[in-house]
Short mmCIF file of C-alpha atoms in Angstrom, two decimals:
data_model
loop_
_atom_site.label_atom_id
_atom_site.label_comp_id
_atom_site.label_asym_id
_atom_site.label_seq_id
_atom_site.Cartn_x
_atom_site.Cartn_y
_atom_site.Cartn_z
CA MET O 90 13.33 19.13 -60.34
CA ALA O 91 13.46 21.03 -63.71
CA ARG O 92 11.60 23.74 -65.69
CA MET O 93 11.87 25.38 -69.16
CA ASP O 94 12.31 29.15 -69.33
CA ARG O 95 9.47 31.06 -71.10
CA ASN O 96 11.85 32.18 -73.85
CA GLY O 97 12.98 28.65 -74.57
CA SER O 98 16.31 28.93 -72.79
CA ASP O 99 18.19 25.90 -71.61
CA THR O 100 16.70 23.73 -68.93
CA VAL O 101 17.51 24.83 -65.38
CA THR O 102 18.14 21.91 -63.05
CA LEU O 103 17.73 22.24 -59.28
CA GLU O 104 19.16 19.51 -57.08
CA ILE O 105 17.33 18.66 -53.87
CA GLY O 106 19.11 16.98 -50.96
CA PRO O 107 18.23 13.54 -49.60
CA PHE O 108 14.55 13.07 -48.71
CA LEU O 109 13.55 10.49 -46.14
CA GLY O 110 10.15 9.98 -47.69
CA GLN O 111 6.62 10.45 -46.44
CA ASN O 112 5.75 8.88 -43.09
CA THR O 113 2.72 6.78 -43.92
CA ALA O 114 2.31 5.26 -40.45
CA VAL O 115 -1.31 5.00 -39.35
CA GLN O 116 -0.64 3.43 -35.94
CA PHE O 117 1.92 4.38 -33.31
CA SER O 118 3.37 0.86 -33.31
CA GLN O 119 4.56 1.49 -36.89
CA ILE O 120 6.74 4.40 -35.78
CA GLY O 121 10.23 3.55 -34.59
CA ILE O 122 11.34 4.80 -31.18
CA ASN O 123 14.12 6.86 -32.79
CA GLN O 124 11.54 8.71 -34.91
CA SER O 125 9.62 10.18 -32.00
CA PRO O 126 11.66 10.21 -28.79
CA ARG O 127 10.07 13.40 -27.48
CA MET O 128 6.56 12.33 -28.41
CA LEU O 129 6.85 9.42 -25.99
CA ASN O 130 6.79 11.95 -23.16
CA LEU O 131 3.66 13.72 -24.41
CA LEU O 132 -0.03 13.08 -23.90
CA PRO O 133 -3.11 14.95 -25.16
CA GLY O 134 -4.25 17.80 -22.93
CA LEU O 135 -7.82 18.59 -21.99
CA VAL O 136 -8.31 20.94 -24.95
CA GLY O 137 -6.47 18.85 -27.51
CA ALA O 138 -2.97 20.33 -27.22
CA LEU O 139 -0.07 18.08 -26.32
CA ARG O 140 1.43 18.32 -22.86
CA HIS O 141 4.14 16.49 -20.97
CA ARG O 142 3.09 13.37 -19.14
CA PRO O 143 2.89 13.51 -15.31
CA GLY O 144 6.38 13.37 -13.88
CA THR O 145 7.79 11.30 -11.05
CA LYS O 146 9.49 12.33 -7.87
CA LEU O 147 11.82 10.29 -5.67
CA VAL O 148 10.41 10.29 -2.13
CA THR O 149 12.72 7.88 -0.29
CA GLN O 150 16.33 8.48 0.64
CA THR O 151 17.57 4.95 -0.06
CA PRO O 152 15.90 1.96 -1.74
CA ARG O 153 14.72 -0.83 0.53
CA VAL O 154 16.79 -3.98 0.11
CA GLY O 155 14.56 -6.55 -1.57
CA GLY O 156 12.19 -3.90 -2.88
CA LEU O 157 8.47 -3.45 -2.31
CA LYS O 158 5.67 -5.34 -4.05
CA ARG O 159 2.28 -3.75 -3.29
CA ILE O 160 1.36 -0.29 -2.00
CA PHE O 161 -1.91 0.83 -0.37
CA PRO O 162 -3.37 3.98 1.22
CA TYR O 163 -4.50 3.66 4.84
CA ARG O 164 -6.57 6.28 6.65
CA LYS O 165 -7.06 6.28 10.41
CA ALA O 166 -8.56 9.06 12.53
CA GLY O 167 -8.51 11.27 9.43
CA ALA O 168 -4.78 10.89 8.84
CA LEU O 169 -3.69 9.32 5.54
CA SER O 170 -0.56 7.18 5.32
CA LEU O 171 0.98 4.78 2.84
CA VAL O 172 1.83 1.16 3.56
CA ALA O 173 3.62 -1.35 1.35
CA SER O 174 4.47 -5.04 1.45
CA GLY O 175 7.97 -6.41 1.08
CA GLY O 176 8.90 -10.01 1.80
CA THR O 177 6.82 -11.11 4.81
CA THR O 178 6.63 -7.60 6.31
CA LEU O 179 4.34 -4.59 6.01
CA TYR O 180 6.07 -1.19 5.92
CA LYS O 181 4.73 2.29 6.64
CA PHE O 182 6.08 5.35 4.87
CA ASP O 183 7.76 7.89 7.13
CA SER O 184 7.08 11.27 5.53
CA VAL O 185 9.63 12.98 7.80
CA GLY O 186 12.55 10.57 7.53
CA LEU O 187 11.57 9.73 3.92
CA ASP O 188 11.96 6.03 4.51
CA TRP O 189 9.89 2.89 5.06
CA ASP O 190 9.46 1.71 8.66
CA ALA O 191 8.80 -1.98 9.34
CA GLN O 192 5.58 -2.52 11.27
CA THR O 193 5.06 -5.00 14.08
CA MET O 194 4.30 -8.36 12.49
CA THR O 195 2.40 -10.28 15.13
CA ASP O 196 1.62 -12.63 12.26
CA ALA O 197 3.95 -12.45 9.24
CA LEU O 198 2.67 -12.18 5.68
CA LEU O 199 2.75 -15.38 3.64
CA THR O 200 3.73 -13.37 0.56
CA ASP O 201 4.30 -9.76 -0.40
CA ASN O 202 1.86 -10.14 -3.31
CA ILE O 203 -1.04 -9.18 -1.08
CA ASN O 204 -4.47 -7.69 -1.68
CA ALA O 205 -5.89 -5.22 0.84
CA VAL O 206 -8.77 -2.78 1.48
CA GLN O 207 -9.55 -0.23 4.16
CA TYR O 208 -12.55 -1.03 6.35
CA ARG O 209 -14.32 0.77 9.22
CA ASP O 210 -16.59 -1.62 11.09
CA ASP O 211 -19.70 -0.99 13.19
CA ASN O 212 -17.53 -0.61 16.28
CA ALA O 213 -15.52 2.23 14.65
CA ASN O 214 -12.41 0.07 14.22
CA GLU O 215 -10.43 1.40 11.24
CA VAL O 216 -8.25 -1.33 9.79
CA LEU O 217 -6.59 -2.46 6.59
CA VAL O 218 -7.86 -5.98 5.84
CA ILE O 219 -5.17 -8.09 4.14
CA ALA O 220 -5.55 -11.22 1.99
CA ASP O 221 -2.25 -13.08 1.48
CA GLY O 222 -3.30 -16.67 0.79
CA GLY O 223 -3.33 -17.59 4.49
CA ASN O 224 -5.39 -16.48 7.46
CA LEU O 225 -7.24 -13.22 6.83
CA LYS O 226 -5.24 -10.43 8.49
CA ALA O 227 -5.78 -6.87 9.72
CA TYR O 228 -3.45 -3.92 10.20
CA ASP O 229 -4.48 -1.34 12.81
CA GLY O 230 -1.84 1.30 12.13
CA THR O 231 0.77 -0.38 14.29
CA ALA O 232 0.70 -4.15 13.91
CA VAL O 233 -0.44 -6.89 11.53
CA GLU O 234 -2.15 -9.92 13.00
CA ASN O 235 -4.57 -12.68 12.04
CA ILE O 236 -8.21 -11.69 12.42
CA ALA O 237 -9.75 -13.53 15.36
CA PRO O 238 -13.16 -14.92 14.31
CA ALA O 239 -16.01 -13.32 16.23
CA ALA O 240 -18.23 -15.45 18.43
CA ASP O 241 -21.24 -17.06 16.73
CA ASP O 242 -24.47 -15.09 16.69
CA THR O 243 -27.41 -16.43 18.64
CA SER O 244 -29.25 -19.28 16.90
CA PRO O 245 -30.93 -19.44 14.43
CA LEU O 246 -28.60 -16.90 12.77
CA PRO O 247 -25.82 -18.56 10.71
CA LYS O 248 -22.59 -19.42 12.50
CA ASN O 249 -19.30 -17.71 11.73
CA ALA O 250 -17.38 -19.64 9.04
CA LEU O 251 -14.16 -17.59 9.08
CA SER O 252 -12.07 -20.34 10.69
CA ASP O 253 -13.23 -22.84 8.08
CA ILE O 254 -12.55 -20.35 5.27
CA ASN O 255 -9.02 -19.72 6.56
CA THR O 256 -8.35 -23.47 6.54
CA ASN O 257 -10.06 -24.63 3.35
CA ASN O 258 -10.36 -21.51 1.20
CA PRO O 259 -7.67 -19.03 2.30
CA ALA O 260 -8.30 -15.66 0.69
CA VAL O 261 -6.02 -14.18 -1.96
CA GLY O 262 -8.38 -11.32 -2.82
CA VAL O 263 -10.59 -8.89 -0.91
CA THR O 264 -12.89 -6.00 -1.79
CA ILE O 265 -15.90 -4.15 -0.34
CA HIS O 266 -19.48 -4.38 -1.60
CA ASN O 267 -22.67 -3.23 0.13
CA ASN O 268 -20.87 -2.49 3.43
CA ARG O 269 -19.43 -5.99 3.63
CA LEU O 270 -16.12 -7.60 2.81
CA VAL O 271 -15.99 -9.97 -0.14
CA ILE O 272 -13.11 -12.45 -0.27
CA TRP O 273 -12.13 -15.26 -2.64
CA PRO O 274 -9.51 -18.04 -2.67
CA ASN O 275 -6.91 -18.81 -5.33
CA GLN O 276 -8.16 -20.33 -8.62
CA LYS O 277 -11.61 -21.33 -7.36
CA ASP O 278 -15.11 -20.27 -8.33
CA ILE O 279 -16.42 -19.24 -4.88
CA ILE O 280 -16.77 -15.92 -3.04
CA PHE O 281 -17.56 -15.32 0.65
CA HIS O 282 -18.96 -12.13 2.12
CA SER O 283 -19.00 -10.90 5.68
CA LYS O 284 -21.81 -9.82 7.92
CA PRO O 285 -22.60 -6.17 7.04
CA GLY O 286 -20.40 -3.88 9.10
CA PHE O 287 -18.02 -6.57 10.36
CA TYR O 288 -14.68 -7.89 9.10
CA ASP O 289 -14.43 -10.80 11.55
CA TYR O 290 -17.76 -12.54 10.87
CA PHE O 291 -18.51 -14.51 7.68
CA PRO O 292 -21.92 -16.25 7.99
CA GLN O 293 -21.98 -19.88 6.84
CA THR O 294 -24.69 -19.14 4.29
CA SER O 295 -23.07 -16.03 2.83
CA TYR O 296 -21.29 -17.39 -0.22
CA GLN O 297 -21.84 -17.93 -3.93
CA ARG O 298 -20.26 -20.11 -6.55
CA PHE O 299 -19.87 -19.05 -10.20
CA VAL O 300 -19.75 -22.39 -11.96
CA ARG O 301 -18.96 -22.36 -15.66
CA ASP O 302 -16.59 -24.63 -17.62
CA ASN O 303 -14.22 -25.17 -14.66
CA ASP O 304 -13.49 -21.46 -14.62
CA TYR O 305 -11.94 -19.62 -11.67
CA ILE O 306 -12.14 -16.15 -10.16
CA GLN O 307 -9.45 -13.56 -10.87
CA THR O 308 -10.89 -10.57 -9.01
CA CYS O 309 -14.11 -8.80 -8.02
CA ILE O 310 -15.17 -5.15 -8.07
CA SER O 311 -18.25 -3.28 -6.91
CA PHE O 312 -19.87 -1.55 -9.89
CA GLY O 313 -23.05 0.41 -9.32
CA SER O 314 -25.39 -1.74 -7.26
CA SER O 315 -23.82 -5.01 -8.44
CA LEU O 316 -20.66 -6.99 -7.82
CA LEU O 317 -18.77 -7.91 -10.98
CA VAL O 318 -16.90 -11.20 -10.68
CA PHE O 319 -14.09 -11.46 -13.22
CA LEU O 320 -13.18 -15.04 -14.03
CA ARG O 321 -10.41 -16.24 -16.31
CA HIS O 322 -12.73 -16.99 -19.24
CA SER O 323 -16.01 -15.31 -18.30
CA ILE O 324 -17.59 -12.57 -16.17
CA GLY O 325 -20.23 -13.08 -13.51
CA ALA O 326 -22.48 -10.58 -11.74
CA LEU O 327 -24.04 -10.69 -8.28
CA PHE O 328 -27.26 -8.74 -7.66
CA GLY O 329 -29.07 -7.94 -4.42
CA ASP O 330 -27.99 -6.52 -1.06
CA GLY O 331 -28.41 -9.44 1.40
CA TYR O 332 -29.82 -7.21 4.10
CA SER O 333 -32.65 -9.45 5.29
CA GLU O 334 -32.78 -9.93 9.07
CA THR O 335 -31.99 -13.62 8.69
CA PRO O 336 -29.63 -14.16 5.71
CA GLU O 337 -30.99 -16.53 3.08
CA ALA O 338 -29.84 -17.72 -0.34
CA THR O 339 -32.75 -15.82 -1.94
CA ASP O 340 -31.24 -12.52 -0.79
CA TRP O 341 -29.05 -12.64 -3.87
CA SER O 342 -29.30 -13.44 -7.56
CA GLN O 343 -26.47 -14.01 -9.99
CA ASP O 344 -25.79 -14.47 -13.69
CA PHE O 345 -23.05 -14.45 -16.32
CA LEU O 346 -22.42 -11.81 -18.97
CA ASP O 347 -22.73 -12.96 -22.56
CA THR O 348 -18.98 -13.01 -23.27
CA THR O 349 -16.08 -15.42 -23.44
CA GLU O 350 -13.54 -12.60 -23.04
CA GLY O 351 -12.50 -13.27 -19.46
CA CYS O 352 -9.90 -11.45 -17.41
CA VAL O 353 -6.25 -12.43 -17.92
CA ASN O 354 -4.88 -10.07 -15.25
CA PRO O 355 -6.70 -9.10 -12.03
CA ARG O 356 -4.53 -6.00 -11.60
CA SER O 357 -5.81 -4.54 -14.86
CA VAL O 358 -9.35 -4.04 -13.54
CA GLN O 359 -10.21 -0.35 -13.04
CA ILE O 360 -13.35 1.78 -13.05
CA VAL O 361 -12.88 4.36 -15.82
CA VAL O 362 -14.93 7.56 -15.80
CA PHE O 363 -15.61 9.35 -19.09
CA PRO O 364 -16.08 13.14 -19.51
CA ASN O 365 -19.88 12.71 -19.77
CA GLY O 366 -19.98 10.89 -16.42
CA GLN O 367 -20.38 7.41 -17.91
CA GLU O 368 -18.50 4.70 -16.03
CA GLU O 369 -17.02 1.51 -17.45
CA VAL O 370 -14.81 -1.20 -15.98
CA PHE O 371 -11.65 -1.80 -18.02
CA TYR O 372 -9.88 -5.15 -17.91
CA GLN O 373 -7.26 -7.07 -19.89
CA THR O 374 -8.25 -10.00 -22.05
CA ASP O 375 -6.18 -12.43 -24.12
CA ARG O 376 -6.75 -10.19 -27.15
CA GLY O 377 -6.46 -6.68 -25.73
CA VAL O 378 -8.42 -4.49 -23.33
CA SER O 379 -12.19 -4.65 -23.00
CA SER O 380 -14.73 -2.91 -20.79
CA VAL O 381 -17.96 -3.71 -19.00
CA GLN O 382 -20.64 -1.04 -19.30
CA ASN O 383 -24.08 -0.60 -17.81
CA ILE O 384 -26.83 -0.53 -20.42
CA ASP O 385 -29.62 1.92 -19.64
CA THR O 386 -32.95 0.07 -19.79
CA LYS O 387 -34.96 2.22 -17.36
CA SER O 388 -37.54 2.84 -20.07
CA LEU O 389 -38.32 -0.87 -19.89
CA ASP O 390 -37.69 -1.73 -16.24
CA ASN O 391 -35.32 -0.99 -13.38
CA SER O 392 -33.14 -4.06 -13.77
CA THR O 393 -29.38 -3.86 -14.34
CA ARG O 394 -27.98 -5.05 -17.66
CA PHE O 395 -24.32 -5.23 -18.57
CA ALA O 396 -22.53 -5.45 -21.91
CA THR O 397 -18.88 -5.69 -22.93
CA ARG O 398 -16.93 -3.99 -25.69
CA SER O 399 -13.35 -4.01 -26.90
CA VAL O 400 -11.50 -0.70 -26.47
CA THR O 401 -8.41 -1.82 -28.41
CA GLU O 402 -9.89 -3.46 -31.51
CA SER O 403 -8.56 -1.80 -34.70
CA LYS O 404 -6.54 0.62 -32.56
CA ILE O 405 -3.41 -1.37 -31.64
CA ASP O 406 -1.23 -3.61 -33.78
CA TRP O 407 -0.46 -6.37 -31.27
CA ASN O 408 2.03 -8.14 -33.54
CA ALA O 409 4.05 -4.95 -33.86
CA LEU O 410 3.78 -4.33 -30.13
CA GLY O 411 5.49 -7.66 -29.57
CA VAL O 412 4.59 -8.43 -25.95
CA THR O 413 4.46 -12.04 -24.77
CA ASN O 414 1.45 -13.53 -22.98
CA THR O 415 3.39 -13.56 -19.71
CA GLU O 416 4.45 -9.92 -20.07
CA TRP O 417 0.90 -8.90 -20.95
CA ALA O 418 -0.62 -10.74 -17.97
CA SER O 419 1.88 -9.13 -15.58
CA ALA O 420 0.92 -5.52 -16.26
CA VAL O 421 -0.26 -3.05 -13.63
CA SER O 422 -2.91 -0.39 -14.16
CA TYR O 423 -4.25 2.85 -12.74
CA PHE O 424 -6.92 5.41 -13.64
CA THR O 425 -6.37 9.11 -12.99
CA GLU O 426 -7.24 12.45 -14.61
CA GLY O 427 -9.28 10.84 -17.37
CA LYS O 428 -6.57 8.37 -18.39
CA TYR O 429 -6.24 4.62 -17.95
CA TRP O 430 -2.57 3.66 -17.54
CA LEU O 431 -1.36 0.15 -18.34
CA ILE O 432 2.32 -0.46 -17.58
CA TYR O 433 4.11 -3.66 -18.58
CA THR O 434 7.64 -4.91 -19.19
CA LYS O 435 8.87 -5.95 -22.61
CA GLY O 436 12.18 -7.74 -22.68
CA GLY O 437 12.90 -6.40 -19.21
CA GLN O 438 12.20 -2.78 -20.25
CA TYR O 439 9.22 -0.84 -18.91
CA ASN O 440 6.66 0.21 -21.51
CA GLY O 441 3.09 1.32 -21.34
CA LEU O 442 -0.17 2.23 -23.04
CA VAL O 443 -2.40 5.11 -21.97
CA TYR O 444 -6.07 5.35 -22.92
CA ASP O 445 -7.41 8.90 -23.10
CA THR O 446 -11.14 9.16 -22.33
CA ASP O 447 -11.34 12.52 -24.14
CA THR O 448 -10.25 11.12 -27.51
CA GLY O 449 -10.96 7.40 -27.11
CA GLU O 450 -7.45 6.65 -28.34
CA TRP O 451 -4.37 4.84 -27.00
CA PHE O 452 -0.93 6.40 -26.74
CA PRO O 453 2.46 4.77 -26.11
CA ILE O 454 4.60 5.68 -23.15
CA ASN O 455 7.80 4.36 -21.63
CA ASN O 456 10.18 4.74 -18.70
CA ILE O 457 7.39 4.47 -16.10
CA LEU O 458 9.08 2.03 -13.72
CA ALA O 459 5.97 0.86 -11.88
CA THR O 460 5.18 -2.44 -10.19
CA ASP O 461 2.14 -0.99 -8.44
CA PHE O 462 -0.04 2.12 -8.15
CA TYR O 463 -2.31 3.41 -5.41
#
């Protein structure tokens, strides 16, 4: 830099040291890791200021050989405990010994990649219902065993189809909707739901198929008064409550959302609550993350209408992110404190994206070594 003195004296030259240039990045994926190592540990606070991300705490004394795959909360008689699957066994966390205790496996798990929900039936039985691709199972706080099908109701009520389901359509997924269990088999388009208030009775007539272009179900979630059925290339919705005295097909109605952005990863599906109370269901697609939202049409009628929107379009540079389809489809997710967490591995290293409902923006994060959340 130079200037000329007012009196016309010689030019004064000032030398400036090396300048790294202006950072013109407009997306986080354009910033190298070495440029912002501390920023990777920060997230926006409630009033806009940056704060450190939630930390982690080691709770077990020694790692379990073989590791754990899925973790679930289980409440019985008001006491909350944690259970996790590993190999063909279910483990319960010992909060005193800080270790995982193997539970009695009257019937072993077919896989540790299970799906499970808590359920309290009409007889006050509090169990964890487990879908593992074989017979539907239940954990009562002590042991895991196959669910024995209940005796058939008196005619003309539909017979119990649980035995047939276990044989021909073994469940890999389970959720709760309208006080009943909903289960579905692997890569098929059919769901089955139980008799309200019972986990051991699945009436023969209580099922629906979502037939579209040879599609198959990834997962289901109760959203408002409806059941959203996420398929690989589409999304279905089930309406109605099925509470007629004698179950009939007309108890329910179903339809598909007007989208071809299906769900690539069942473990990405989470209900996300925004600061204004609005709820949306986030899910991974082949092209990013989208959401299902309820459209308010009460000025016209009381029917439920759903729409989808992308929450990553124009916000994330996927080429720069560099994740493969397999890595993307293997992510795990969680929603807490106004933030949707999506953790994945890239080249064997754990990375993540966090969506902040206060700002509507995504932020990068790493070193969250998570294969499951609860």
